[in-house]
Amino acid sequence: MQALYLLALEPLAETNADVISFGFRKSRSAHDAQRHIHNLLAKKTSPQWIVEGDIKSCFDKISHDWMLENIPTEKDVLKKFLKAGYLFEGKLFPTTEGSAQGGIISPTIANMVLDGMEDAIAQKFWPSKKGRNEVKDTHRNGVNVIRYADDFIITAYSETTASEIIKVIEEFLSIRGLVLSPTKTKITTIHQGFDFLGWNFRKYSGKLIVKPSLKSTQKLVSTLSQEIKNGTSSAQSQLIRRLNQILRGWTNYHQPVCAKETFGKIVHVLWEMLYHWAKRRHRNKSKQWIVRKYWCEIGTRKWVFKDENIILIKASDTPIVRHIPLKLDKNPILNEDYFMQRKLKQQKLRQRAWKNTIAAQL
């Protein structure tokens, strides 16, 4: 039932959505948000102050009354969706506020609740805004809103303006039953840097560098370590398959940013963990024997962790491929050809980069 109502609601949500929001939206991604932020902050004249926004328990606290009054769908059915409750360990718990996480329609509804943040900012900081699709107007006063689901950043030219922005957002959210997290919402500068969507954005000597955040990297290392510990008695080929799945997902996500140095560190850390894994399996064997058993050379590559016909991918082999900027005025429902061509072009860029990487190793 939710899927059917979503089919009717999604075109409305896309058409009326904030221009610069990227999460829970068709044909938009975290990479689009990253590229847009890079374009905004890379110039010498770019805003220097950043508001890092975090909404406290967003999904759990949205006002039901506000949603019933403002979400353009059948009210009786929407009320049933919101008031249905949830089951946990055989018990039914009521839902008196919030949008149930995991529901098919919930992400779209939550996004629609936050749509309008740009207009709230526009009324105060973009006094001569011509129209909601005139994205270039949002650069006035250095105030720019970039939102991904319930995470967002807002840029400004001064700390005073940044403080005023927080007050505007607090007023906007309060009507919807939401509040900013006082511990996670903060004001910083681009020279100090900030984390957003797993990346760190920071200017070094005036140059903007985007790279995997320390938190994201540490989480990957922890995941790899746990997988290796769980695979103490696993065959080498099974372990390689599991590690490759983790590494491919993580490196593909960070492929568009300056991640080569981080990829290289991951290779070194992973080698150390795998050597200890092998040493535990053969406590009485020498280092040379262990290396000969589990590692080999292929072409110009040394230290290849291989078993049978499967090898462990090397994170540092992942080529850096910049993400194609999104034209923000394009609608995925009205402009399908644009999004299809853009997707194909991005795929070709990645394929060409991988071919060049493989050719260099032969």
Short mmCIF file of C-alpha atoms in Angstrom, two decimals:
data_model
loop_
_atom_site.label_atom_id
_atom_site.label_comp_id
_atom_site.label_asym_id
_atom_site.label_seq_id
_atom_site.Cartn_x
_atom_site.Cartn_y
_atom_site.Cartn_z
CA MET A 1 0.00 0.00 0.00
CA GLN A 2 2.85 2.38 0.86
CA ALA A 3 4.55 1.57 -2.46
CA LEU A 4 1.37 2.47 -4.36
CA TYR A 5 1.00 5.79 -2.57
CA LEU A 6 4.69 6.49 -3.10
CA LEU A 7 4.21 6.18 -6.87
CA ALA A 8 1.77 9.09 -6.67
CA LEU A 9 3.71 11.10 -4.09
CA GLU A 10 7.23 10.91 -5.54
CA PRO A 11 6.61 13.12 -8.62
CA LEU A 12 5.19 15.82 -6.33
CA ALA A 13 8.10 15.44 -3.93
CA GLU A 14 10.67 15.76 -6.74
CA THR A 15 9.00 18.75 -8.35
CA ASN A 16 8.65 20.69 -5.08
CA ALA A 17 11.90 19.58 -3.42
CA ASP A 18 14.62 21.98 -2.36
CA VAL A 19 17.00 22.51 -5.27
CA ILE A 20 20.14 21.67 -3.33
CA SER A 21 19.10 18.51 -1.49
CA PHE A 22 20.57 15.16 -2.47
CA GLY A 23 19.45 12.42 -0.06
CA PHE A 24 16.45 10.11 -0.54
CA ARG A 25 15.95 11.46 -4.06
CA LYS A 26 15.77 9.73 -7.38
CA SER A 27 18.98 9.91 -9.46
CA ARG A 28 20.82 11.98 -6.83
CA SER A 29 23.61 10.75 -4.59
CA ALA A 30 26.16 11.63 -1.94
CA HIS A 31 28.68 12.10 -4.76
CA ASP A 32 26.50 14.86 -6.21
CA ALA A 33 26.54 16.60 -2.83
CA GLN A 34 30.32 16.22 -2.56
CA ARG A 35 30.93 17.70 -6.01
CA HIS A 36 28.55 20.60 -5.36
CA ILE A 37 30.27 21.45 -2.07
CA HIS A 38 33.65 21.29 -3.78
CA ASN A 39 32.52 23.70 -6.48
CA LEU A 40 31.14 26.11 -3.86
CA LEU A 41 34.18 26.16 -1.57
CA ALA A 42 37.16 25.68 -3.90
CA LYS A 43 37.48 29.31 -5.03
CA LYS A 44 39.55 31.97 -3.29
CA THR A 45 36.41 34.08 -2.89
CA SER A 46 34.33 31.19 -1.51
CA PRO A 47 32.67 31.49 1.92
CA GLN A 48 34.95 30.50 4.80
CA TRP A 49 32.45 29.83 7.60
CA ILE A 50 30.50 26.58 7.83
CA VAL A 51 27.45 25.65 9.88
CA GLU A 52 27.44 21.90 10.48
CA GLY A 53 23.82 20.98 11.15
CA ASP A 54 22.54 17.87 12.86
CA ILE A 55 18.85 17.32 13.59
CA LYS A 56 18.26 15.44 16.85
CA SER A 57 16.41 12.13 16.27
CA CYS A 58 14.93 13.44 13.04
CA PHE A 59 12.91 10.39 11.99
CA ASP A 60 11.65 9.79 15.52
CA LYS A 61 10.44 13.30 16.37
CA ILE A 62 8.65 14.69 13.30
CA SER A 63 5.25 16.08 14.24
CA HIS A 64 2.35 13.90 13.04
CA ASP A 65 0.04 16.93 13.00
CA TRP A 66 2.39 18.81 10.69
CA MET A 67 2.70 15.86 8.30
CA LEU A 68 -1.06 15.28 8.20
CA GLU A 69 -1.61 18.93 7.41
CA ASN A 70 1.16 19.43 4.84
CA ILE A 71 1.98 16.14 3.07
CA PRO A 72 -0.15 16.09 -0.12
CA THR A 73 -1.64 12.60 0.09
CA GLU A 74 -4.84 11.01 1.36
CA LYS A 75 -5.05 12.01 5.03
CA ASP A 76 -6.82 8.93 6.38
CA VAL A 77 -4.32 6.57 4.79
CA LEU A 78 -1.33 8.69 5.85
CA LYS A 79 -2.65 8.70 9.42
CA LYS A 80 -2.81 4.90 9.36
CA PHE A 81 0.78 4.74 8.11
CA LEU A 82 1.95 7.06 10.90
CA LYS A 83 -0.10 5.54 13.73
CA ALA A 84 0.45 1.87 12.83
CA GLY A 85 3.09 1.32 15.52
CA TYR A 86 5.92 -1.19 15.29
CA LEU A 87 6.57 -4.73 16.48
CA PHE A 88 9.58 -5.64 18.59
CA GLU A 89 10.05 -9.09 20.14
CA GLY A 90 6.37 -9.87 19.63
CA LYS A 91 5.11 -6.68 21.29
CA LEU A 92 3.31 -3.78 19.59
CA PHE A 93 4.60 -0.30 20.41
CA PRO A 94 2.55 2.80 19.50
CA THR A 95 3.94 5.60 17.32
CA THR A 96 2.67 9.01 18.41
CA GLU A 97 5.37 11.01 16.64
CA GLY A 98 7.95 10.54 13.93
CA SER A 99 8.05 8.66 10.63
CA ALA A 100 8.70 4.93 10.96
CA GLN A 101 12.22 4.06 9.79
CA GLY A 102 12.25 1.24 7.28
CA GLY A 103 8.90 2.12 5.74
CA ILE A 104 8.95 2.37 1.94
CA ILE A 105 7.35 5.80 1.93
CA SER A 106 9.11 7.14 5.07
CA PRO A 107 12.27 8.56 3.40
CA THR A 108 10.22 10.58 0.91
CA ILE A 109 7.92 11.91 3.64
CA ALA A 110 10.88 12.83 5.85
CA ASN A 111 12.50 14.65 2.95
CA MET A 112 9.29 16.58 2.26
CA VAL A 113 9.20 17.65 5.91
CA LEU A 114 12.62 19.27 5.51
CA ASP A 115 11.88 20.78 2.10
CA GLY A 116 11.45 24.50 2.53
CA MET A 117 14.71 24.99 4.41
CA GLU A 118 16.10 26.79 1.38
CA ASP A 119 13.10 29.12 1.24
CA ALA A 120 13.40 29.86 4.96
CA ILE A 121 17.01 30.89 4.34
CA ALA A 122 16.06 32.78 1.17
CA GLN A 123 13.62 35.06 2.95
CA LYS A 124 16.41 36.40 5.16
CA PHE A 125 19.61 36.05 3.16
CA TRP A 126 18.61 36.09 -0.52
CA PRO A 127 16.43 39.21 -0.67
CA SER A 128 16.25 39.41 -4.47
CA LYS A 129 15.78 35.71 -5.17
CA LYS A 130 13.98 35.48 -8.52
CA GLY A 131 12.76 31.90 -8.38
CA ARG A 132 13.37 28.58 -6.68
CA ASN A 133 15.21 27.13 -9.70
CA GLU A 134 17.52 30.12 -10.06
CA VAL A 135 20.31 28.31 -8.24
CA LYS A 136 22.88 31.01 -8.95
CA ASP A 137 20.91 33.38 -6.74
CA THR A 138 21.58 31.21 -3.71
CA HIS A 139 25.20 32.38 -3.78
CA ARG A 140 24.22 35.83 -2.53
CA ASN A 141 25.89 36.81 0.75
CA GLY A 142 27.87 33.55 0.60
CA VAL A 143 24.95 31.67 2.13
CA ASN A 144 24.46 28.25 0.55
CA VAL A 145 22.46 25.30 1.87
CA ILE A 146 23.58 21.75 1.01
CA ARG A 147 21.37 19.02 2.48
CA TYR A 148 21.55 15.25 2.33
CA ALA A 149 18.46 13.80 4.03
CA ASP A 150 18.63 15.16 7.60
CA ASP A 151 22.32 16.13 7.45
CA PHE A 152 23.22 19.55 6.11
CA ILE A 153 25.84 22.26 5.99
CA ILE A 154 25.35 25.96 5.34
CA THR A 155 28.10 28.34 4.24
CA ALA A 156 28.54 31.99 5.21
CA TYR A 157 31.04 34.83 4.86
CA SER A 158 31.09 35.64 8.59
CA GLU A 159 30.63 33.99 11.96
CA THR A 160 27.84 36.47 12.75
CA THR A 161 25.89 35.37 9.69
CA ALA A 162 26.48 31.73 10.61
CA SER A 163 24.99 32.33 14.06
CA GLU A 164 21.95 34.01 12.51
CA ILE A 165 21.49 31.04 10.18
CA ILE A 166 21.24 28.67 13.15
CA LYS A 167 18.40 30.75 14.60
CA VAL A 168 16.52 30.64 11.28
CA ILE A 169 16.92 26.86 11.07
CA GLU A 170 15.80 26.38 14.68
CA GLU A 171 12.61 28.32 13.97
CA PHE A 172 12.02 26.36 10.76
CA LEU A 173 12.45 23.02 12.54
CA SER A 174 10.40 23.86 15.64
CA ILE A 175 7.21 24.12 13.59
CA ARG A 176 7.82 20.52 12.47
CA GLY A 177 8.50 19.24 15.97
CA LEU A 178 12.26 19.03 15.43
CA VAL A 179 15.30 20.54 17.12
CA LEU A 180 18.98 20.85 16.32
CA SER A 181 21.37 18.72 18.33
CA PRO A 182 23.25 21.21 20.57
CA THR A 183 26.33 18.97 20.78
CA LYS A 184 26.64 18.12 17.08
CA THR A 185 25.59 21.43 15.52
CA LYS A 186 28.57 23.75 15.37
CA ILE A 187 30.22 26.58 13.48
CA THR A 188 33.66 26.08 11.98
CA THR A 189 35.83 27.41 9.16
CA ILE A 190 36.94 25.71 5.98
CA HIS A 191 40.55 26.04 7.19
CA GLN A 192 39.71 23.93 10.24
CA GLY A 193 37.78 21.56 8.02
CA PHE A 194 34.59 19.60 8.55
CA ASP A 195 33.29 16.08 7.95
CA PHE A 196 30.24 15.44 5.79
CA LEU A 197 28.96 12.16 4.32
CA GLY A 198 32.17 10.31 5.18
CA TRP A 199 34.51 12.92 3.67
CA ASN A 200 36.67 15.62 5.17
CA PHE A 201 36.58 19.02 3.48
CA ARG A 202 39.45 21.35 4.34
CA LYS A 203 41.60 24.03 2.76
CA TYR A 204 45.37 23.62 2.97
CA SER A 205 47.28 26.80 2.04
CA GLY A 206 44.22 28.03 0.20
CA LYS A 207 43.56 24.80 -1.73
CA LEU A 208 40.47 22.74 -0.97
CA ILE A 209 41.20 19.05 -0.43
CA VAL A 210 38.42 16.47 -0.07
CA LYS A 211 39.47 13.10 1.30
CA PRO A 212 38.01 10.20 3.28
CA SER A 213 37.30 11.26 6.84
CA LEU A 214 39.28 9.77 9.71
CA LYS A 215 36.08 8.34 11.18
CA SER A 216 35.19 6.60 7.91
CA THR A 217 38.71 5.18 7.57
CA GLN A 218 38.76 3.93 11.15
CA LYS A 219 35.38 2.27 10.66
CA LEU A 220 36.70 0.46 7.56
CA VAL A 221 39.80 -0.76 9.43
CA SER A 222 37.60 -1.98 12.29
CA THR A 223 35.32 -3.83 9.85
CA LEU A 224 38.26 -5.46 8.08
CA SER A 225 39.84 -6.43 11.39
CA GLN A 226 36.62 -8.03 12.63
CA GLU A 227 36.18 -9.93 9.36
CA ILE A 228 39.73 -11.30 9.60
CA LYS A 229 39.22 -12.32 13.23
CA ASN A 230 35.99 -14.09 12.31
CA GLY A 231 37.85 -15.87 9.51
CA THR A 232 40.55 -17.44 11.67
CA SER A 233 39.60 -20.91 10.49
CA SER A 234 38.28 -19.91 7.04
CA ALA A 235 39.92 -20.90 3.79
CA GLN A 236 42.04 -18.15 2.27
CA SER A 237 39.77 -17.90 -0.78
CA GLN A 238 36.68 -17.39 1.40
CA LEU A 239 38.40 -14.66 3.38
CA ILE A 240 39.52 -12.92 0.18
CA ARG A 241 35.98 -12.88 -1.19
CA ARG A 242 34.59 -11.28 1.96
CA LEU A 243 37.37 -8.69 2.16
CA ASN A 244 37.00 -7.83 -1.53
CA GLN A 245 33.31 -7.06 -1.06
CA ILE A 246 34.11 -4.64 1.76
CA LEU A 247 37.04 -3.01 -0.06
CA ARG A 248 35.19 -2.58 -3.36
CA GLY A 249 32.26 -0.83 -1.72
CA TRP A 250 34.47 1.50 0.32
CA THR A 251 36.96 2.39 -2.42
CA ASN A 252 34.22 2.94 -5.02
CA TYR A 253 32.48 5.35 -2.65
CA HIS A 254 35.69 7.37 -2.12
CA GLN A 255 36.88 7.09 -5.72
CA PRO A 256 35.93 10.69 -6.71
CA VAL A 257 38.01 12.41 -3.99
CA CYS A 258 41.69 12.74 -3.07
CA ALA A 259 41.92 9.26 -1.59
CA LYS A 260 45.18 7.83 -2.98
CA GLU A 261 47.13 8.42 0.22
CA THR A 262 44.38 6.88 2.33
CA PHE A 263 44.09 3.91 -0.05
CA GLY A 264 47.83 3.33 0.35
CA LYS A 265 47.54 3.33 4.15
CA ILE A 266 44.70 0.81 3.95
CA VAL A 267 46.94 -1.52 1.89
CA HIS A 268 49.67 -1.36 4.55
CA VAL A 269 47.32 -1.84 7.50
CA LEU A 270 45.56 -4.74 5.78
CA TRP A 271 48.87 -6.46 5.04
CA GLU A 272 49.79 -6.28 8.73
CA MET A 273 46.44 -7.77 9.76
CA LEU A 274 46.65 -10.56 7.18
CA TYR A 275 50.19 -11.46 8.19
CA HIS A 276 49.08 -11.83 11.81
CA TRP A 277 46.13 -13.92 10.57
CA ALA A 278 48.52 -16.23 8.71
CA LYS A 279 51.00 -16.32 11.61
CA ARG A 280 48.27 -17.50 14.00
CA ARG A 281 47.52 -20.38 11.62
CA HIS A 282 51.18 -21.44 11.43
CA ARG A 283 52.78 -20.49 14.73
CA ASN A 284 55.87 -22.66 14.16
CA LYS A 285 56.67 -21.50 10.63
CA SER A 286 59.10 -18.79 9.62
CA LYS A 287 58.10 -15.48 8.07
CA GLN A 288 59.59 -16.53 4.73
CA TRP A 289 57.54 -19.75 4.68
CA ILE A 290 54.32 -17.88 5.49
CA VAL A 291 54.96 -15.27 2.79
CA ARG A 292 55.64 -17.94 0.16
CA LYS A 293 52.44 -19.79 1.08
CA TYR A 294 50.01 -16.86 1.03
CA TRP A 295 51.63 -14.15 -1.15
CA CYS A 296 53.01 -14.14 -4.68
CA GLU A 297 54.11 -11.84 -7.50
CA ILE A 298 51.94 -11.13 -10.56
CA GLY A 299 53.47 -8.99 -13.30
CA THR A 300 54.88 -5.85 -11.69
CA ARG A 301 52.84 -6.41 -8.53
CA LYS A 302 54.47 -7.85 -5.44
CA TRP A 303 52.85 -9.08 -2.25
CA VAL A 304 49.67 -10.33 -3.95
CA PHE A 305 47.45 -12.15 -1.45
CA LYS A 306 46.16 -15.01 -3.61
CA ASP A 307 44.51 -18.38 -3.32
CA GLU A 308 43.42 -20.55 -6.26
CA ASN A 309 42.09 -18.10 -8.90
CA ILE A 310 41.10 -15.26 -6.60
CA ILE A 311 43.30 -12.40 -5.42
CA LEU A 312 42.78 -9.69 -2.84
CA ILE A 313 42.16 -6.36 -4.53
CA LYS A 314 44.61 -3.60 -3.74
CA ALA A 315 42.90 -0.42 -2.57
CA SER A 316 45.68 1.78 -3.97
CA ASP A 317 44.98 0.42 -7.47
CA THR A 318 41.62 2.20 -7.48
CA PRO A 319 41.86 5.10 -9.95
CA ILE A 320 40.57 8.52 -8.93
CA VAL A 321 37.64 9.47 -11.18
CA ARG A 322 35.98 12.84 -10.63
CA HIS A 323 32.20 12.87 -10.39
CA ILE A 324 30.30 14.68 -13.12
CA PRO A 325 28.52 17.75 -11.67
CA LEU A 326 24.74 17.55 -11.54
CA LYS A 327 22.60 20.17 -13.28
CA LEU A 328 20.43 21.10 -10.35
CA ASP A 329 17.44 22.24 -12.38
CA LYS A 330 16.99 18.80 -13.97
CA ASN A 331 14.08 16.66 -12.82
CA PRO A 332 14.58 12.85 -12.97
CA ILE A 333 10.95 12.37 -13.97
CA LEU A 334 10.82 15.09 -16.63
CA ASN A 335 14.42 14.81 -17.87
CA GLU A 336 15.11 11.07 -17.99
CA ASP A 337 17.40 11.36 -21.04
CA TYR A 338 19.74 13.74 -19.21
CA PHE A 339 20.16 11.39 -16.25
CA MET A 340 20.63 8.35 -18.50
CA GLN A 341 23.32 10.07 -20.58
CA ARG A 342 25.03 11.36 -17.45
CA LYS A 343 25.11 7.87 -15.95
CA LEU A 344 26.58 6.37 -19.12
CA LYS A 345 29.22 9.08 -19.31
CA GLN A 346 30.26 8.45 -15.70
CA GLN A 347 30.50 4.71 -16.35
CA LYS A 348 32.72 5.32 -19.41
CA LEU A 349 35.04 7.54 -17.36
CA ARG A 350 35.45 4.80 -14.76
CA GLN A 351 35.97 2.06 -17.33
CA ARG A 352 38.65 4.10 -19.11
CA ALA A 353 40.42 4.83 -15.82
CA TRP A 354 40.42 1.14 -14.85
CA LYS A 355 41.77 0.11 -18.26
CA ASN A 356 44.64 2.56 -17.91
CA THR A 357 45.38 1.27 -14.39
CA ILE A 358 45.43 -2.37 -15.50
CA ALA A 359 47.58 -1.57 -18.55
CA ALA A 360 50.14 0.17 -16.31
CA GLN A 361 50.48 -2.98 -14.18
CA LEU A 362 51.20 -5.32 -17.11
#
